[in-house]
PDB file of C-alpha atoms in Angstrom:
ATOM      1  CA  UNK A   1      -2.743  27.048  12.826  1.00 77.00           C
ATOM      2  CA  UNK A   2       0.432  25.139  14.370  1.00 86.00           C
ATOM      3  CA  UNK A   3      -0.842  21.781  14.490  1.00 95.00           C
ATOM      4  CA  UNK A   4       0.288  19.728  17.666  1.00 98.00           C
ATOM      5  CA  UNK A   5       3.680  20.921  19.433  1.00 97.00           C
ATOM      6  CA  UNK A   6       5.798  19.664  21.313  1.00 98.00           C
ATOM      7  CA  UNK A   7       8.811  20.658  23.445  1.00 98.00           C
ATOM      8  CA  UNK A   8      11.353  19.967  24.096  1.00 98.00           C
ATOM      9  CA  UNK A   9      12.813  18.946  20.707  1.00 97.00           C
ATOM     10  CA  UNK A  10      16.067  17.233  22.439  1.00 97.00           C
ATOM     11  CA  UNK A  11      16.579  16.223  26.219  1.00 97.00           C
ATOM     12  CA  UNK A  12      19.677  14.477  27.588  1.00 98.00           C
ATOM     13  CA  UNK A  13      18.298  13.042  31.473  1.00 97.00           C
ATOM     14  CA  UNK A  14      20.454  11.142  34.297  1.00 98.00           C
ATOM     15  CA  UNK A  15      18.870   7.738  36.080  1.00 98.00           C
ATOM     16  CA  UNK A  16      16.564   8.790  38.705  1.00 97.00           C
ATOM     17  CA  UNK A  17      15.482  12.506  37.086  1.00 97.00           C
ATOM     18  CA  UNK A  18      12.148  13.536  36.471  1.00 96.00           C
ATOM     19  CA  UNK A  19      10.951  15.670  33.723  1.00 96.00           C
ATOM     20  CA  UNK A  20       7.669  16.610  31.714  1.00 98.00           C
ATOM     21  CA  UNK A  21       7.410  16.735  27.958  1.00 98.00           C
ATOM     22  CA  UNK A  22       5.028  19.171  26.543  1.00 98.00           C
ATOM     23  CA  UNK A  23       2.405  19.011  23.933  1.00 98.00           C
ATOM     24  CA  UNK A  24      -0.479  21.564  23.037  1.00 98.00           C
ATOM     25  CA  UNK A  25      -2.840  21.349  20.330  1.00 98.00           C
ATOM     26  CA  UNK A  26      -5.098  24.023  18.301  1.00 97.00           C
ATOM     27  CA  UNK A  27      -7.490  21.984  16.816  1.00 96.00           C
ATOM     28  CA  UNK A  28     -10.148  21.789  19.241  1.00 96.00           C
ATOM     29  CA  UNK A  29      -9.837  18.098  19.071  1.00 97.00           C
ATOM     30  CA  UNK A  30     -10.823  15.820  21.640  1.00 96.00           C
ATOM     31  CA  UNK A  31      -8.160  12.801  21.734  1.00 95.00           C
ATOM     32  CA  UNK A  32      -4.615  13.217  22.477  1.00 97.00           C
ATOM     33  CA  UNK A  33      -2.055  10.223  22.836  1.00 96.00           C
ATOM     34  CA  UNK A  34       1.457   9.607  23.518  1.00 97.00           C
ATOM     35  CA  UNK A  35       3.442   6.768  21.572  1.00 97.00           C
ATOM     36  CA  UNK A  36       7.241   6.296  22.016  1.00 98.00           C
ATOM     37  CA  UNK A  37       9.256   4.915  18.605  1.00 97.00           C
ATOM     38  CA  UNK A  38      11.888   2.600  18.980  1.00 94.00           C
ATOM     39  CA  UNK A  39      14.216   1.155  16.182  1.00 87.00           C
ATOM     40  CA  UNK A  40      12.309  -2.247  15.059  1.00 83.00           C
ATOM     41  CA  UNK A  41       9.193  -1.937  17.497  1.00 84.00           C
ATOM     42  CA  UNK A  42       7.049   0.740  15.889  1.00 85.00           C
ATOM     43  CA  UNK A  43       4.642   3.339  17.270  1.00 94.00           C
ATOM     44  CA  UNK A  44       3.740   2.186  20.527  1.00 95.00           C
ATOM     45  CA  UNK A  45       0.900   3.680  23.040  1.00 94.00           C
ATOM     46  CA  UNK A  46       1.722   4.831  26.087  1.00 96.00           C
ATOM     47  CA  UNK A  47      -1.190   6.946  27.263  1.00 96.00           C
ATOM     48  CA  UNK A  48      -3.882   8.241  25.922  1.00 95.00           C
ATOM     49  CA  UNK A  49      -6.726  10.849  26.597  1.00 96.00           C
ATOM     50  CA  UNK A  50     -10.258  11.166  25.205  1.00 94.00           C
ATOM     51  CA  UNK A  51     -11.244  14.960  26.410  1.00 94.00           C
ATOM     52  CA  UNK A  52      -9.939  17.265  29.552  1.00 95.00           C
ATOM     53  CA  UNK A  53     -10.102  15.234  32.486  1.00 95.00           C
ATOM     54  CA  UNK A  54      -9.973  12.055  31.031  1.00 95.00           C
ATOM     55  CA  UNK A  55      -6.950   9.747  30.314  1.00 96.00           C
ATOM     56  CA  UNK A  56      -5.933   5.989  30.537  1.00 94.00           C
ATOM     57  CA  UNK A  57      -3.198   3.810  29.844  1.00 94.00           C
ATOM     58  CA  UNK A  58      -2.230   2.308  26.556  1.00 92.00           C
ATOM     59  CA  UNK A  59       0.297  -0.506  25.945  1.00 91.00           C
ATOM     60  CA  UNK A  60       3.935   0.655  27.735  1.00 95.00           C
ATOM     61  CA  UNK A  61       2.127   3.286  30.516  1.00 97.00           C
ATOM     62  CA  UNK A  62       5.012   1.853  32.930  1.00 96.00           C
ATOM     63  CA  UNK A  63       7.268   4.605  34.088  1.00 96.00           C
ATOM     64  CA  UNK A  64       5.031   7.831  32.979  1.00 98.00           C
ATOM     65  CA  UNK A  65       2.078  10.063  34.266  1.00 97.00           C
ATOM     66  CA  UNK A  66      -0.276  11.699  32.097  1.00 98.00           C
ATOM     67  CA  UNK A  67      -3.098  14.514  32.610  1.00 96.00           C
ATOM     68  CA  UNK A  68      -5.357  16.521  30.729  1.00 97.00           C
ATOM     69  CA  UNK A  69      -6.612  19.960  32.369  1.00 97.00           C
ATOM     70  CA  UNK A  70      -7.359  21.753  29.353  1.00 97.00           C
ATOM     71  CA  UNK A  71      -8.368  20.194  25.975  1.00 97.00           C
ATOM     72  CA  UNK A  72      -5.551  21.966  24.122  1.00 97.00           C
ATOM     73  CA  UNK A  73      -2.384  20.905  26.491  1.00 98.00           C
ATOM     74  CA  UNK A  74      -1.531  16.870  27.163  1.00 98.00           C
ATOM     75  CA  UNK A  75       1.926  16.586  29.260  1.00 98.00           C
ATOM     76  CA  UNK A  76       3.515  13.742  29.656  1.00 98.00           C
ATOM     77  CA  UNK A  77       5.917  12.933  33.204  1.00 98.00           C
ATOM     78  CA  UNK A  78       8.363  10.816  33.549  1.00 97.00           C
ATOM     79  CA  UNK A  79       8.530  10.138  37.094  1.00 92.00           C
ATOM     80  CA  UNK A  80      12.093   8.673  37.409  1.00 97.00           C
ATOM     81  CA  UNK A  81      14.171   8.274  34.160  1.00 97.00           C
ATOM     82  CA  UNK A  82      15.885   5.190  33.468  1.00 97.00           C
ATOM     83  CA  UNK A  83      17.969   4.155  30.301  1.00 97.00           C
ATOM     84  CA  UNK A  84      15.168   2.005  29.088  1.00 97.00           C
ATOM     85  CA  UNK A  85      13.256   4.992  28.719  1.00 97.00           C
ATOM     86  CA  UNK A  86      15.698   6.612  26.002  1.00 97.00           C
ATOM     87  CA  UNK A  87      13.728   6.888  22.925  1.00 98.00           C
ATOM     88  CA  UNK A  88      11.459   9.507  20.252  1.00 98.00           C
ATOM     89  CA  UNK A  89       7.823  10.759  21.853  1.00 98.00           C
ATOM     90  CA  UNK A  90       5.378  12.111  19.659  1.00 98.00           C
ATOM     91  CA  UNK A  91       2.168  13.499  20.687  1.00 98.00           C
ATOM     92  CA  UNK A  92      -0.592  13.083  18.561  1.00 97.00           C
ATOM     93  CA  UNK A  93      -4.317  14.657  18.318  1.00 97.00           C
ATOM     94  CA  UNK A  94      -7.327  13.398  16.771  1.00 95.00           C
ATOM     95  CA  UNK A  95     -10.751  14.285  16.458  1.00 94.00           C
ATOM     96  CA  UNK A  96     -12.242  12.739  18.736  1.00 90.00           C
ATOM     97  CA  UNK A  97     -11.758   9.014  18.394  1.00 88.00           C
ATOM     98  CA  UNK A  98      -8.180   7.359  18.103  1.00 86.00           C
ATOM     99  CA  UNK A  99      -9.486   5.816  14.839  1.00 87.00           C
ATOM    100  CA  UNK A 100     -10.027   9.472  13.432  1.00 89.00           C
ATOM    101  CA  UNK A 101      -6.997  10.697  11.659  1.00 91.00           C
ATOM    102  CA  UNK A 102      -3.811  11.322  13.999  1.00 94.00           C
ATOM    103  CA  UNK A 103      -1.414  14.306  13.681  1.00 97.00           C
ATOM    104  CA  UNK A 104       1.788  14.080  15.437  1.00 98.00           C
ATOM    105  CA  UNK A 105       3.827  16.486  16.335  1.00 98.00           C
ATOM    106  CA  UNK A 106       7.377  16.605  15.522  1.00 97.00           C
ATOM    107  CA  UNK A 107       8.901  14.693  18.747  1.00 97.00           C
ATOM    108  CA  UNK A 108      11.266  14.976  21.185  1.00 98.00           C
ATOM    109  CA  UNK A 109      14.311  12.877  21.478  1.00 97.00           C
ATOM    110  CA  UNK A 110      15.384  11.513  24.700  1.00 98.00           C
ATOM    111  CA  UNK A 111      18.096  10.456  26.302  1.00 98.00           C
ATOM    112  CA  UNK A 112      18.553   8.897  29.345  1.00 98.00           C
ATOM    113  CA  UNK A 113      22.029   8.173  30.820  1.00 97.00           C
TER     114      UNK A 113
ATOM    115  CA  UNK B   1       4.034 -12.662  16.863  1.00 69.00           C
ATOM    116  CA  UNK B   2       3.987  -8.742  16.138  1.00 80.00           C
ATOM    117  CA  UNK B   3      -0.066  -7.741  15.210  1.00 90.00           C
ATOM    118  CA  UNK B   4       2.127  -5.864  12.080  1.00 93.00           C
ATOM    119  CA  UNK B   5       5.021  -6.525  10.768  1.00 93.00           C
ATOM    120  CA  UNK B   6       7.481  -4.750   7.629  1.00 94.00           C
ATOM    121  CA  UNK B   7      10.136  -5.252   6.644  1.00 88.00           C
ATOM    122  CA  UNK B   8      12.624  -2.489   7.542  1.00 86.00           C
ATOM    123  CA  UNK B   9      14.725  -2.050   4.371  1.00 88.00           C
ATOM    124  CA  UNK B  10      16.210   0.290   3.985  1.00 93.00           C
ATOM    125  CA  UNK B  11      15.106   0.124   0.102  1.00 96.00           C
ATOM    126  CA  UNK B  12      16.932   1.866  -2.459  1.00 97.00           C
ATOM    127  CA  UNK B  13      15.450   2.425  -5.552  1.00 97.00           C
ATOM    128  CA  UNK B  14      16.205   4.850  -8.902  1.00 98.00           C
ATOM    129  CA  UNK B  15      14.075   7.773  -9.445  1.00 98.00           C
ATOM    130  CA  UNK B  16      10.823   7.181 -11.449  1.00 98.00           C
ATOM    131  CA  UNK B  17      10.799   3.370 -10.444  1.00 98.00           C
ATOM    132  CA  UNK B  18       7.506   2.087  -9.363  1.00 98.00           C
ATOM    133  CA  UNK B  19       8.207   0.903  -5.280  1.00 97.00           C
ATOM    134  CA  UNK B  20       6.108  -1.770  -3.728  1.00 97.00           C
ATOM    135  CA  UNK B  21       5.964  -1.227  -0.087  1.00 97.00           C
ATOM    136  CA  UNK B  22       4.522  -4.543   2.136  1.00 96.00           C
ATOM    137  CA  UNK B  23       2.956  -5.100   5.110  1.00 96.00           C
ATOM    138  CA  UNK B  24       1.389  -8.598   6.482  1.00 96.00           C
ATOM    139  CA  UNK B  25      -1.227  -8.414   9.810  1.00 95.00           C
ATOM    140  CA  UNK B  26      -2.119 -11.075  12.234  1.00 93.00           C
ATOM    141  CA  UNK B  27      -5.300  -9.965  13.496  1.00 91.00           C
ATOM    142  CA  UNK B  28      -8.187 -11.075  11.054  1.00 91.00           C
ATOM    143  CA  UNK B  29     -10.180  -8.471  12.898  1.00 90.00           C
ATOM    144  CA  UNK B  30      -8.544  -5.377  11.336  1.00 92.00           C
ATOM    145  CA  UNK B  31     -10.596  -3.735   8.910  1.00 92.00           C
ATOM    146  CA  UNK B  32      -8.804  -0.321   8.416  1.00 92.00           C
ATOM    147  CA  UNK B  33      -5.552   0.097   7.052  1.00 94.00           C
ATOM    148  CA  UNK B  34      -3.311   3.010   6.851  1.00 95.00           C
ATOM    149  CA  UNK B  35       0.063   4.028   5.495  1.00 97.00           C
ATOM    150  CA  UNK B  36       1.761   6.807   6.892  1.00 97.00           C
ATOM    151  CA  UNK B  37       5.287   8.947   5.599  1.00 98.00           C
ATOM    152  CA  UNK B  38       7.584   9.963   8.354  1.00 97.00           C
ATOM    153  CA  UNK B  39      10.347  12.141   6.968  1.00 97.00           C
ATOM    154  CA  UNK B  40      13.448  12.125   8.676  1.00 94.00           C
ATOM    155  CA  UNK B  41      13.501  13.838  12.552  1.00 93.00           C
ATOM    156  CA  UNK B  42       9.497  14.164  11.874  1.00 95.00           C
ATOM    157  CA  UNK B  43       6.219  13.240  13.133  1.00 96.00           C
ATOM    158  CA  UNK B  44       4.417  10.895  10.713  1.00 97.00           C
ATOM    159  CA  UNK B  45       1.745  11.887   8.767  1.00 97.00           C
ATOM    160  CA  UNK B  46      -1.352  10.154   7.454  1.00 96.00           C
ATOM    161  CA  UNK B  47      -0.637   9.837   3.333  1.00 96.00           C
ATOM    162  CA  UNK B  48      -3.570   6.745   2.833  1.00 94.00           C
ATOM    163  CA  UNK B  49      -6.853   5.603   4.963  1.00 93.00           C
ATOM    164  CA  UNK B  50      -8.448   2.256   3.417  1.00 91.00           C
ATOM    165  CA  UNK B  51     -11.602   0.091   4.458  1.00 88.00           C
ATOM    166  CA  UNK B  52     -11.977  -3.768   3.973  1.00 85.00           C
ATOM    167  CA  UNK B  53     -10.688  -5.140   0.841  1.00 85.00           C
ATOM    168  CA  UNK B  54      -9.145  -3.992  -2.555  1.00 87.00           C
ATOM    169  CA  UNK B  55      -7.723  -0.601  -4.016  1.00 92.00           C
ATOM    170  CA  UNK B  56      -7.447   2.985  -3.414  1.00 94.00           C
ATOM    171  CA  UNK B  57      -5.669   5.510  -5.690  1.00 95.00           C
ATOM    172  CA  UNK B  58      -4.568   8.958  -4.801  1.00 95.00           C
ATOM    173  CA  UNK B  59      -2.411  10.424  -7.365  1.00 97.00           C
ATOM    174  CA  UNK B  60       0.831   8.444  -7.989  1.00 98.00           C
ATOM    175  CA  UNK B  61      -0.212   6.449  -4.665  1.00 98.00           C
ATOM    176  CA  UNK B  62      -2.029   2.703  -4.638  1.00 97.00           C
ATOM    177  CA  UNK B  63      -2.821   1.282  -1.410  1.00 97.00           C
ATOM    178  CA  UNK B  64      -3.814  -2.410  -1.742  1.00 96.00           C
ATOM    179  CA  UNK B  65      -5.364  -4.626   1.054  1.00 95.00           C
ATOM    180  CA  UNK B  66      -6.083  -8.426   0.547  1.00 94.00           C
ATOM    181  CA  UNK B  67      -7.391  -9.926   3.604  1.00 92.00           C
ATOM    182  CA  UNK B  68      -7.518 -13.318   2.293  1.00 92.00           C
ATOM    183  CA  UNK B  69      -3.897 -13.396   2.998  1.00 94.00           C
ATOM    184  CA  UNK B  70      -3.278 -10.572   5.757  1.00 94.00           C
ATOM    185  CA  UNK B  71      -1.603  -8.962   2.938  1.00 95.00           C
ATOM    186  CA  UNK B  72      -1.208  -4.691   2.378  1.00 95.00           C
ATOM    187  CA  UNK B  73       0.728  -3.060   0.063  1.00 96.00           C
ATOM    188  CA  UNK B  74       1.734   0.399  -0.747  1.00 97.00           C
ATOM    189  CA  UNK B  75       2.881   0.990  -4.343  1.00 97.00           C
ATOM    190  CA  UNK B  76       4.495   4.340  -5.556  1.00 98.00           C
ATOM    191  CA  UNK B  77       4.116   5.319  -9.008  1.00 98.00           C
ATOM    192  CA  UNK B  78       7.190   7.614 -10.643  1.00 98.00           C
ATOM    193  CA  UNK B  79       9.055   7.498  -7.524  1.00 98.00           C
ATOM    194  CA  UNK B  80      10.475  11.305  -6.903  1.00 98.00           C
ATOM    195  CA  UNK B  81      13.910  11.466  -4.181  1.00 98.00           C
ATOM    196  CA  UNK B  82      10.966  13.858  -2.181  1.00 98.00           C
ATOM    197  CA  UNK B  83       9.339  10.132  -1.349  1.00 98.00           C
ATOM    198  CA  UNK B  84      12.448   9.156   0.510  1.00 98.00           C
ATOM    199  CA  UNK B  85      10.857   8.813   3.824  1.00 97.00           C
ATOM    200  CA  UNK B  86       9.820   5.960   6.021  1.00 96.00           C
ATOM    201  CA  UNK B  87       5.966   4.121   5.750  1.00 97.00           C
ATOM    202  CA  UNK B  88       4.328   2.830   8.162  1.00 97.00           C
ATOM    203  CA  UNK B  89       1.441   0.529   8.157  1.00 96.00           C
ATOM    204  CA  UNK B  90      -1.382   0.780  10.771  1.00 95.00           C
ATOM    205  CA  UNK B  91      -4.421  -1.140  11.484  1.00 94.00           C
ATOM    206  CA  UNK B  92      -7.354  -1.215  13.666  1.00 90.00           C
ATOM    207  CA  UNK B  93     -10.669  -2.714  13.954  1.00 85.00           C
ATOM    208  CA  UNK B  94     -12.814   0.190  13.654  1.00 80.00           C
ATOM    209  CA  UNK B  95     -14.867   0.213  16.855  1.00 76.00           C
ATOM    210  CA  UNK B  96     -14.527   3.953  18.141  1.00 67.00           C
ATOM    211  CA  UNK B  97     -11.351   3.739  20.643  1.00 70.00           C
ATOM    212  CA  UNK B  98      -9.760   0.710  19.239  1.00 77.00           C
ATOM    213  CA  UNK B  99      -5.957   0.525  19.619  1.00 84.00           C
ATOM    214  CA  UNK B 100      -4.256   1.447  16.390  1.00 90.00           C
ATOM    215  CA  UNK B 101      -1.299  -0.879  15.439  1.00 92.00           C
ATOM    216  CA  UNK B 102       1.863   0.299  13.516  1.00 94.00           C
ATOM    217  CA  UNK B 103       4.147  -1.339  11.861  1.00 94.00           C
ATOM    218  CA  UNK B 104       7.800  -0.464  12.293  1.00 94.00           C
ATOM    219  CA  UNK B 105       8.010   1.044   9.205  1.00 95.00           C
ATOM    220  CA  UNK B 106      10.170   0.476   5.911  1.00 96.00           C
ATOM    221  CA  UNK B 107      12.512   3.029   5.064  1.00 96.00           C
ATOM    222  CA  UNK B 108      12.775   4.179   1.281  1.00 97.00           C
ATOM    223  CA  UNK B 109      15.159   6.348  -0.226  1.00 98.00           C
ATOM    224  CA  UNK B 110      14.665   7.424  -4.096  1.00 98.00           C
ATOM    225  CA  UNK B 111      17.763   8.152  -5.664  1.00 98.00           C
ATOM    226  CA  UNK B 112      17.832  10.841  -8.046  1.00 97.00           C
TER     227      UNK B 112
END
């Protein structure tokens, strides 16, 4: 049982790039979120997803694309990098409601220059 | 006005100290409260999940909530350098898809 996984651990991006950050689950469970951590701000919702098929913005969904095909995978695109957007992601799972437990996975650090 | 608010530290404290960790919330709505540990280069993970009011125990672990004053704590019992870590605080309302809130965490460091 891995948990929630993400990849890639470490990404270094140029203004204007696009990329997509992966994260699979194998719990079965229904919700899946992205947050972004920044020094002094906390965890902070960017989208979020409540089964396949289903997502919708959370607090910072500027700047990113979500989708949910399968219940297990929950990518996350950034559609053209800028510097602002340097900072940890971390893809969590839950249950099935946000308010159930969360388990993150380990993040990915990125850089945008 | 952040919804939570820490303060960051970093704390430093001797091992087997007793740490109080704080966290103060704006929202008189909240009525869950969580603490989380996020080791270093890790995703956090859920250490405490309290409802409402007053005190939960798990082991050398105390979450307190007073929501007279918007008030919860997290105090550490026999501190061990393995709790060097940072806590956050969370909150939410407890309606099915609320928004959870975290705090920006407090970073702790036990030394041996």
């Amino acid at each position: 049982n891995a948990g929630v996984t993400q990849t890639p651990k470490f990404q270094v991006l140029k203004t204007g790039q696009s990329m997509t950050l992966q994260c699979a689950q194998d719990m079965n469970h229904e919700y899946m979120s992205w947050y972004r951590q920044d020094p002094g701000m906390g965890l902070r919702l960017i989208h979020y997803s409540v089964g396949a098929g289903i997502t919708d913005q959370g607090e910072v969904p500027n700047g990113y694309n979500v989708s949910r095909s399968t219940t297990e995978d929950f990518p996350l695109r950034l559609l053209s990098a800028a510097p602002s957007q340097t900072s940890v992601y971390f893809c969590a799972s839950s249950y099935r409601r946000s308010t159930d437990t969360q388990y993150f996975g380990p993040g990915t650090r990125l850089t945008v220059l | 006005q952040k919804e939570v608010e820490q303060d960051p530290g970093p704390l430093s404290v001797p091992e087997g100290a007793i740490v109080s960790l704080n966290c103060t919330y704006s929202n008189s709505a909240f009525q869950y409260f969580m603490w989380y540990r996020q080791y270093s280069r890790k995703g956090p993970e859920l250490l405490m999940y309290t409802y409402s009011s007053g005190n939960k125990e798990d082991g050398r672990f105390t979450a307190q909530v007073d929501k007279s004053s918007k008030y919860i704590s997290l105090f550490i019992r026999d501190s061990q350098p393995s709790d060097s870590a940072t806590y956050l605080c969370a909150s939410h309302q407890g309606t099915s898809y609320d928004k959870v809130i975290f705090g920006p965490g407090t970073s702790l460091s036990v030394i041996p």
